[in-house]
Short mmCIF file of C-alpha atoms and ligand atoms in Angstrom, two decimals:
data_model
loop_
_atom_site.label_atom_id
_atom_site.label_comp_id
_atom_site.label_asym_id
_atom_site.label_seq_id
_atom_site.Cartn_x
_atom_site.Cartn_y
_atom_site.Cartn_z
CA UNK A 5 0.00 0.00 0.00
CA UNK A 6 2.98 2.40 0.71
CA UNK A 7 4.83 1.70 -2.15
CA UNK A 8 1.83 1.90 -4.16
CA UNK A 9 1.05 5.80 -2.85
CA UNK A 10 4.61 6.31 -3.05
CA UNK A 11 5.35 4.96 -6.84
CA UNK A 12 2.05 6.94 -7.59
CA UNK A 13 3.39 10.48 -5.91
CA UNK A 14 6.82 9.63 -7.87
CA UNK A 15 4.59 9.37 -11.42
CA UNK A 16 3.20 12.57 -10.33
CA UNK A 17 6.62 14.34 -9.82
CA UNK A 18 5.73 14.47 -6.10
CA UNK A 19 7.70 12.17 -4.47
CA UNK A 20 10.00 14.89 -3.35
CA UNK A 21 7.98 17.32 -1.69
CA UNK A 22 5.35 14.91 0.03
CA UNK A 23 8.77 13.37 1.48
CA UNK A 24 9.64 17.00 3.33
CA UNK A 25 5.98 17.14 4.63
CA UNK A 26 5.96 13.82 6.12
CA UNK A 27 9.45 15.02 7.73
CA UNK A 28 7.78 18.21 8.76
CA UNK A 29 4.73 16.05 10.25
CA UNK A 30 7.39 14.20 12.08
CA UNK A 31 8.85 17.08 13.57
CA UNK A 32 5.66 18.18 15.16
CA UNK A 33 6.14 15.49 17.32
CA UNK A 34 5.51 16.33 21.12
CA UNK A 35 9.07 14.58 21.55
CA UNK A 36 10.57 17.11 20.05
CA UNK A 37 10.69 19.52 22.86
CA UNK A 38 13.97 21.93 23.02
CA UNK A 39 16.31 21.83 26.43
CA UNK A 40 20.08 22.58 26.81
CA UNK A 41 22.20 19.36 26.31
CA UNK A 42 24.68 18.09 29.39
CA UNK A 43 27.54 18.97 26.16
CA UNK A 44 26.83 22.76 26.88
CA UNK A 45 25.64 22.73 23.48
CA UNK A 46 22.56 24.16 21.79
CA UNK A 47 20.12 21.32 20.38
CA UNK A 48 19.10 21.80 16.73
CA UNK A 49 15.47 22.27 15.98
CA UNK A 50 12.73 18.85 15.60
CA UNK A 51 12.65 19.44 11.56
CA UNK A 52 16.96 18.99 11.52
CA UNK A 53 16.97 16.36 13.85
CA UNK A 54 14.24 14.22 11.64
CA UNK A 55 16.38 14.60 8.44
CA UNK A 56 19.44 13.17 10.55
CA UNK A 57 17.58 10.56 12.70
CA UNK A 58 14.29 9.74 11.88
CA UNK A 59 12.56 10.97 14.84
CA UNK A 60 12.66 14.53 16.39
CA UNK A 61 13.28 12.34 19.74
CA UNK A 62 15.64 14.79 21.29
CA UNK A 63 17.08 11.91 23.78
CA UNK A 64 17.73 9.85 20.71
CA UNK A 65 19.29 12.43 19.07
CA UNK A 66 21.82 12.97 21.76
CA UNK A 67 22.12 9.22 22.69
CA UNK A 68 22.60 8.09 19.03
CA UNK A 69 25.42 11.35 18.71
CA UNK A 70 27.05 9.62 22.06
CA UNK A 71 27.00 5.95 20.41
CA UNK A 72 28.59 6.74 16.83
CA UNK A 73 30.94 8.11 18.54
CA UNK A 74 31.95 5.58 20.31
CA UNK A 75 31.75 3.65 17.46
CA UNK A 76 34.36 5.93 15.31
CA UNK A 77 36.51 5.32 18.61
CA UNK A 78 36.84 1.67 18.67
CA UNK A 79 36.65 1.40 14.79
CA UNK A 80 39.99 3.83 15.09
CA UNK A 81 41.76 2.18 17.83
CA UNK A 82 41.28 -1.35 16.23
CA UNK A 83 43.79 -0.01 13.51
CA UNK A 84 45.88 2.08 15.40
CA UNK A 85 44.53 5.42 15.40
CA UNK A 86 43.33 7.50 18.19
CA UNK A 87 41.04 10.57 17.48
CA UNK A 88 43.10 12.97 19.72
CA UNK A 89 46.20 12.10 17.42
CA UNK A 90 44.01 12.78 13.73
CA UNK A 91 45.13 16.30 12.84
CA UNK A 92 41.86 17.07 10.83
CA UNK A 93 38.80 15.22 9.96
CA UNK A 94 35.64 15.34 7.88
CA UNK A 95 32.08 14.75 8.78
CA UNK A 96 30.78 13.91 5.52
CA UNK A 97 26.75 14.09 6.01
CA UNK A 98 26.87 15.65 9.03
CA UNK A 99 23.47 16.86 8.41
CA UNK A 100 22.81 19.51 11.76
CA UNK A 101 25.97 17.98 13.80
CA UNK A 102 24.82 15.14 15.56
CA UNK A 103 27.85 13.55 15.79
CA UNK A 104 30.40 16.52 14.68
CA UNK A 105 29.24 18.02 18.10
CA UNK A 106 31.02 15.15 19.95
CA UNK A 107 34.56 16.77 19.36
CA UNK A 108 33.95 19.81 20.41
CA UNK A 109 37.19 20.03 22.50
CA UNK A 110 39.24 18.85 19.31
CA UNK A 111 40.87 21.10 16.78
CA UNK A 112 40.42 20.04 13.24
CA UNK A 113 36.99 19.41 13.05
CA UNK A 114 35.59 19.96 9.55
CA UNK A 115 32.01 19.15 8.31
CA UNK A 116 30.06 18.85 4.89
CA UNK A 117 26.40 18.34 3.64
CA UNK A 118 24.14 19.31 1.25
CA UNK A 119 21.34 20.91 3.18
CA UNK A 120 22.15 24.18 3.48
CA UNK A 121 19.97 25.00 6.61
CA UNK A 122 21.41 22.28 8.24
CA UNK A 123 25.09 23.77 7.83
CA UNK A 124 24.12 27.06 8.75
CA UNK A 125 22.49 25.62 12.58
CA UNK A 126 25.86 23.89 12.31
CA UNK A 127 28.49 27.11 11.86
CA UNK A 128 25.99 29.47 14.35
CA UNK A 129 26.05 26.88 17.03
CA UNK A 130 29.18 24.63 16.68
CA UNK A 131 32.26 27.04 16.78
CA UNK A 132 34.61 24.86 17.28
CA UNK A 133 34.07 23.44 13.56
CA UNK A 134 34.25 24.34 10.22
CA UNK A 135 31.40 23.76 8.06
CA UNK A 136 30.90 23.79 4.26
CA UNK A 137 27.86 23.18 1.77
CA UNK A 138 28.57 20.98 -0.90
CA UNK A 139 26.31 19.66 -3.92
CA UNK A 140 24.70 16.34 -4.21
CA UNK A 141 27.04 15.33 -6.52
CA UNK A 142 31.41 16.20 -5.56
CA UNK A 143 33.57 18.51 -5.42
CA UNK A 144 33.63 18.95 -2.06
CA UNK A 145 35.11 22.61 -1.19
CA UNK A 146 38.46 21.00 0.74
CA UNK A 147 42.10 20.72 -0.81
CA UNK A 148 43.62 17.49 -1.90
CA UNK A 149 44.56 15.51 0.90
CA UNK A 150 43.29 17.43 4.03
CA UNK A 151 41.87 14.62 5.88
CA UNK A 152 43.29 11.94 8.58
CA UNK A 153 39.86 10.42 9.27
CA UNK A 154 36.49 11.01 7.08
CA UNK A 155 33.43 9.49 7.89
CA UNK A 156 30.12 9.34 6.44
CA UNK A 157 27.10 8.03 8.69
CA UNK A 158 24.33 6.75 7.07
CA UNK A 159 25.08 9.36 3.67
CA UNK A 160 25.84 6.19 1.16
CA UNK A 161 22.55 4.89 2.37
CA UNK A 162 20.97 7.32 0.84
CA UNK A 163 22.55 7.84 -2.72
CA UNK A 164 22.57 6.21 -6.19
CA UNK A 165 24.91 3.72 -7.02
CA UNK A 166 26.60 6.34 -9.98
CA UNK A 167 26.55 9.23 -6.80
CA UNK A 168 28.39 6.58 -4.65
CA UNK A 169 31.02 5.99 -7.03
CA UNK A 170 31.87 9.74 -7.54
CA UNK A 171 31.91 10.13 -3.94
CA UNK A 172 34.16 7.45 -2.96
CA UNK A 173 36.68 9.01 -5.24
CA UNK A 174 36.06 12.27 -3.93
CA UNK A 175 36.33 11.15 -0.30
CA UNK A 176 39.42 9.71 -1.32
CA UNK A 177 41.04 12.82 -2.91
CA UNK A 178 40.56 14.52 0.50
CA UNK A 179 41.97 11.87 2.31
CA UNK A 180 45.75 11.98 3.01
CA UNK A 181 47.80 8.39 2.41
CA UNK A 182 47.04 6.84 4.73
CA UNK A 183 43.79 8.07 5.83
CA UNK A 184 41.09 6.25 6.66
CA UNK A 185 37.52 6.05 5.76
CA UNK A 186 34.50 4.87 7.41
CA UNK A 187 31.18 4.05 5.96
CA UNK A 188 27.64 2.71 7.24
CA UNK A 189 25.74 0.56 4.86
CA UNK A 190 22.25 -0.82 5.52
CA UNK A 191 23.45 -4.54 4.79
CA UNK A 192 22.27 -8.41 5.55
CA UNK A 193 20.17 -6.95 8.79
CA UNK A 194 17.93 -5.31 6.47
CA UNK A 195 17.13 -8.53 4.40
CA UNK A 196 14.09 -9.11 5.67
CA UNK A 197 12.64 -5.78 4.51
CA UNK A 198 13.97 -6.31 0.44
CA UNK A 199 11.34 -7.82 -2.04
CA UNK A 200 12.23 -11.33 -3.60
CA UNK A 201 13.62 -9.44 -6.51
CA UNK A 202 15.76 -7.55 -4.63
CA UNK A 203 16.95 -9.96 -2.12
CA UNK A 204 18.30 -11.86 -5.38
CA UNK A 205 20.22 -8.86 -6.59
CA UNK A 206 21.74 -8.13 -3.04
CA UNK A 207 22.37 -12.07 -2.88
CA UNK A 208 24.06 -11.87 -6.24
CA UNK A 209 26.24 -8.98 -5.29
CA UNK A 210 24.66 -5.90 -6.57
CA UNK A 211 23.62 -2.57 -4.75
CA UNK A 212 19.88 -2.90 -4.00
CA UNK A 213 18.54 1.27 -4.45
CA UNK A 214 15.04 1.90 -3.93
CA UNK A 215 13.73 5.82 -4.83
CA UNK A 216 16.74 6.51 -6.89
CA UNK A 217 15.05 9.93 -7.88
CA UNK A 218 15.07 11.53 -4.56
CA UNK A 219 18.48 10.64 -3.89
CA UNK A 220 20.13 12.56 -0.74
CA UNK A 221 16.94 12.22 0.98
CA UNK A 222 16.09 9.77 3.59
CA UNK A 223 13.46 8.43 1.28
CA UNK A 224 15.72 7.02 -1.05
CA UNK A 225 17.69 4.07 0.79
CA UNK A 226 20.42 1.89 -1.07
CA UNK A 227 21.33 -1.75 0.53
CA UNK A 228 24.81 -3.12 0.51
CA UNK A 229 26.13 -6.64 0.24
CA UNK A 230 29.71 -6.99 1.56
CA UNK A 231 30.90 -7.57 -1.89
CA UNK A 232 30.16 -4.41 -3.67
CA UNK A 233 32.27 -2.59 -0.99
CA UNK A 234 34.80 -4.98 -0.98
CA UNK A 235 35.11 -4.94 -5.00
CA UNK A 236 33.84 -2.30 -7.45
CA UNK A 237 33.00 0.51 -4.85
CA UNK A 238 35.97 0.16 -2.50
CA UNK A 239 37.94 0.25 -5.84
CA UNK A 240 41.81 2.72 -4.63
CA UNK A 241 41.06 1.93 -1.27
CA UNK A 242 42.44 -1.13 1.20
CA UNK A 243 39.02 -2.81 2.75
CA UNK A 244 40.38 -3.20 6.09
CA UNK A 245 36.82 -4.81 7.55
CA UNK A 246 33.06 -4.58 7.97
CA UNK A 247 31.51 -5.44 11.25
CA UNK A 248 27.79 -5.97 10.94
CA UNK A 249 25.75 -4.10 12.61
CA UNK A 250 28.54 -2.52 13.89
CA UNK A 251 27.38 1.66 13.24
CA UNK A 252 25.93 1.81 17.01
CA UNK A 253 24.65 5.41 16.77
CA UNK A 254 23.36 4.20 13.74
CA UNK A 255 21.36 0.82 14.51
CA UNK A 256 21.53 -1.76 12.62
CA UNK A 257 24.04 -0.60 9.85
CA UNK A 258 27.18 -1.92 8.94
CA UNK A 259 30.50 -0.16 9.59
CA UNK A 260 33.14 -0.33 7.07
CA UNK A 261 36.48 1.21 7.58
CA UNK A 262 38.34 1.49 4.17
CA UNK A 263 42.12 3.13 3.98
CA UNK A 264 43.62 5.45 1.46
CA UNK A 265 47.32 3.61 0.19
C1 SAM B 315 20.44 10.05 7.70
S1 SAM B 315 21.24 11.59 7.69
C2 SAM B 315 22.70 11.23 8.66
C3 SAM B 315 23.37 12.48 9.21
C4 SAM B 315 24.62 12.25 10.05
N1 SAM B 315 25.66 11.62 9.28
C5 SAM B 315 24.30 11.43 11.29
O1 SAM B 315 24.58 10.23 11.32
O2 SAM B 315 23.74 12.04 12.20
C6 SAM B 315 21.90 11.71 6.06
C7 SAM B 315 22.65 13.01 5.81
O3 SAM B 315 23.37 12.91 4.60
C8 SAM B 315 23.23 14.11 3.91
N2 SAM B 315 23.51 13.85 2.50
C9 SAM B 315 22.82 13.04 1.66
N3 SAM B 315 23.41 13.08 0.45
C10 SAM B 315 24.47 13.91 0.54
C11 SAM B 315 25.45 14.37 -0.38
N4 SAM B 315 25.47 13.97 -1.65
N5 SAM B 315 26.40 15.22 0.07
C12 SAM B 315 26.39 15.62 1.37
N6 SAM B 315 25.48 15.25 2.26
C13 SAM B 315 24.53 14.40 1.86
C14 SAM B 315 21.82 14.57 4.20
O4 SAM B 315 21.61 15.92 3.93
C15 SAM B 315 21.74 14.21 5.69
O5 SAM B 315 22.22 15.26 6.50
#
């Protein structure tokens, strides 16, 4: 029934803008009441916390921020790396902060998206950081080889498989040798939820992308066998492991950490 109203809106050219309203519906949510965060920290509005997490669940928000970061921590330390020794990284997606906000005492912070309102809560409110707009397809406005560390939370969930290959190169241009990359993929937790036809691609080693037309949204959700990041998409990078399930702040996805040679 939902993909019927939702194949019919996308027939319509609609698919786009009935998305946002949902997402504005979402964020008059009576859980998405404003107080000051134990961080010191202003808390973004409901309608940017529902395009990061779903839910303008302002516990969540902070709770989720809390867990990725942990998971960025142990994904670094279990190949040497310690985020007090990166000298700059890169939020890529970091949508209104939610997990830039946890390195507030760190120098080197950087952060891109593509929704513009989103950036600006994030340069007004997050001074520690620098923030940047970028398109929905590269460049990204950073030098060559800037970056120790660049992550991107639930961002290649969300894109086409063409956007994903441009990005992975431009992620990697950023990076410095070196450098490492880590990714969250919706992968084999999510099988249940694909249709027989795609379960077969996704068990034959293909990127399963459903709304390709509203990609960058939430909407639009790609699912990733091991494989495909392994092979063609991880293509000029070392795959140095995905633990499933392993994007805490981020439940359910798969964490991939990926280094620049
Ligand atoms: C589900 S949210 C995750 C936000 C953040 N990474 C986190 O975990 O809290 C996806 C984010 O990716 C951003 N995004 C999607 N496509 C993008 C693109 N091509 N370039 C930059 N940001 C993008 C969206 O604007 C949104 O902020």
């Amino acid at each position: 029934m939902k993909s019927r109203l939702l194949r019919l809106l996308q027939q319509l050219g609609l698919l786009g803008g009935a998305y946002r309203t949902y997402e504005r519906l979402q964020a008059l949510s009576p859980l998405g009441r404003e107080a000051a965060a134990d961080d010191g920290l202003p808390v973004p509005p409901a309608r940017l916390r529902v395009r990061v997490a779903g839910t303008a669940d302002r516990d969540w928000f902070l709770e989720g921020g809390r867990r990725a970061e942990e998971s960025i921590r142990a994904a670094l330390a279990r190949h040497g790396a310690a985020v007090e020794e990166l000298g700059a990284l890169l939020d890529f997606g970091c949508g209104c902060g939610r997990v830039t906000r946890r390195w507030c005492r760190l120098d080197g912070v950087h952060g891109s998206d593509m929704n513009e309102e989103a950036v600006a809560w994030c340069r007004a409110n997050l001074p520690f950081g620098r923030f940047e707009t970028n398109g929905l397809a590269p460049p990204l406005a950073f030098a060559g080889d800037s970056f120790d560390l660049v992550y991107a939370l639930s961002v290649f969930t969300h894109l086409t498989v063409d956007l994903q290959h441009v990005w992975l190169r431009e992620l990697r241009r950023v990076l410095r040798p070196g450098g490492l990359l880590l990714l969250t993929t919706h992968g084999r937790a999510y099988l249940d939820g694909l249709s027989p036809e795609e379960r077969e691609m996704f068990d034959g080693g293909e990127v399963v992308v459903r709304w390709e037309d509203v990609a960058g949204t939430n909407l639009c959700s790609a699912y990733h066998p091991e494989s495909a990041l392994r092979g063609p998409l991880g293509a000029g990078f070392t795959f140095l492991e995905l633990v499933p399930e392993g994007a805490t702040g981020n439940p359910h996805q798969d964490l991939s950490v990926l280094r620049k040679d």
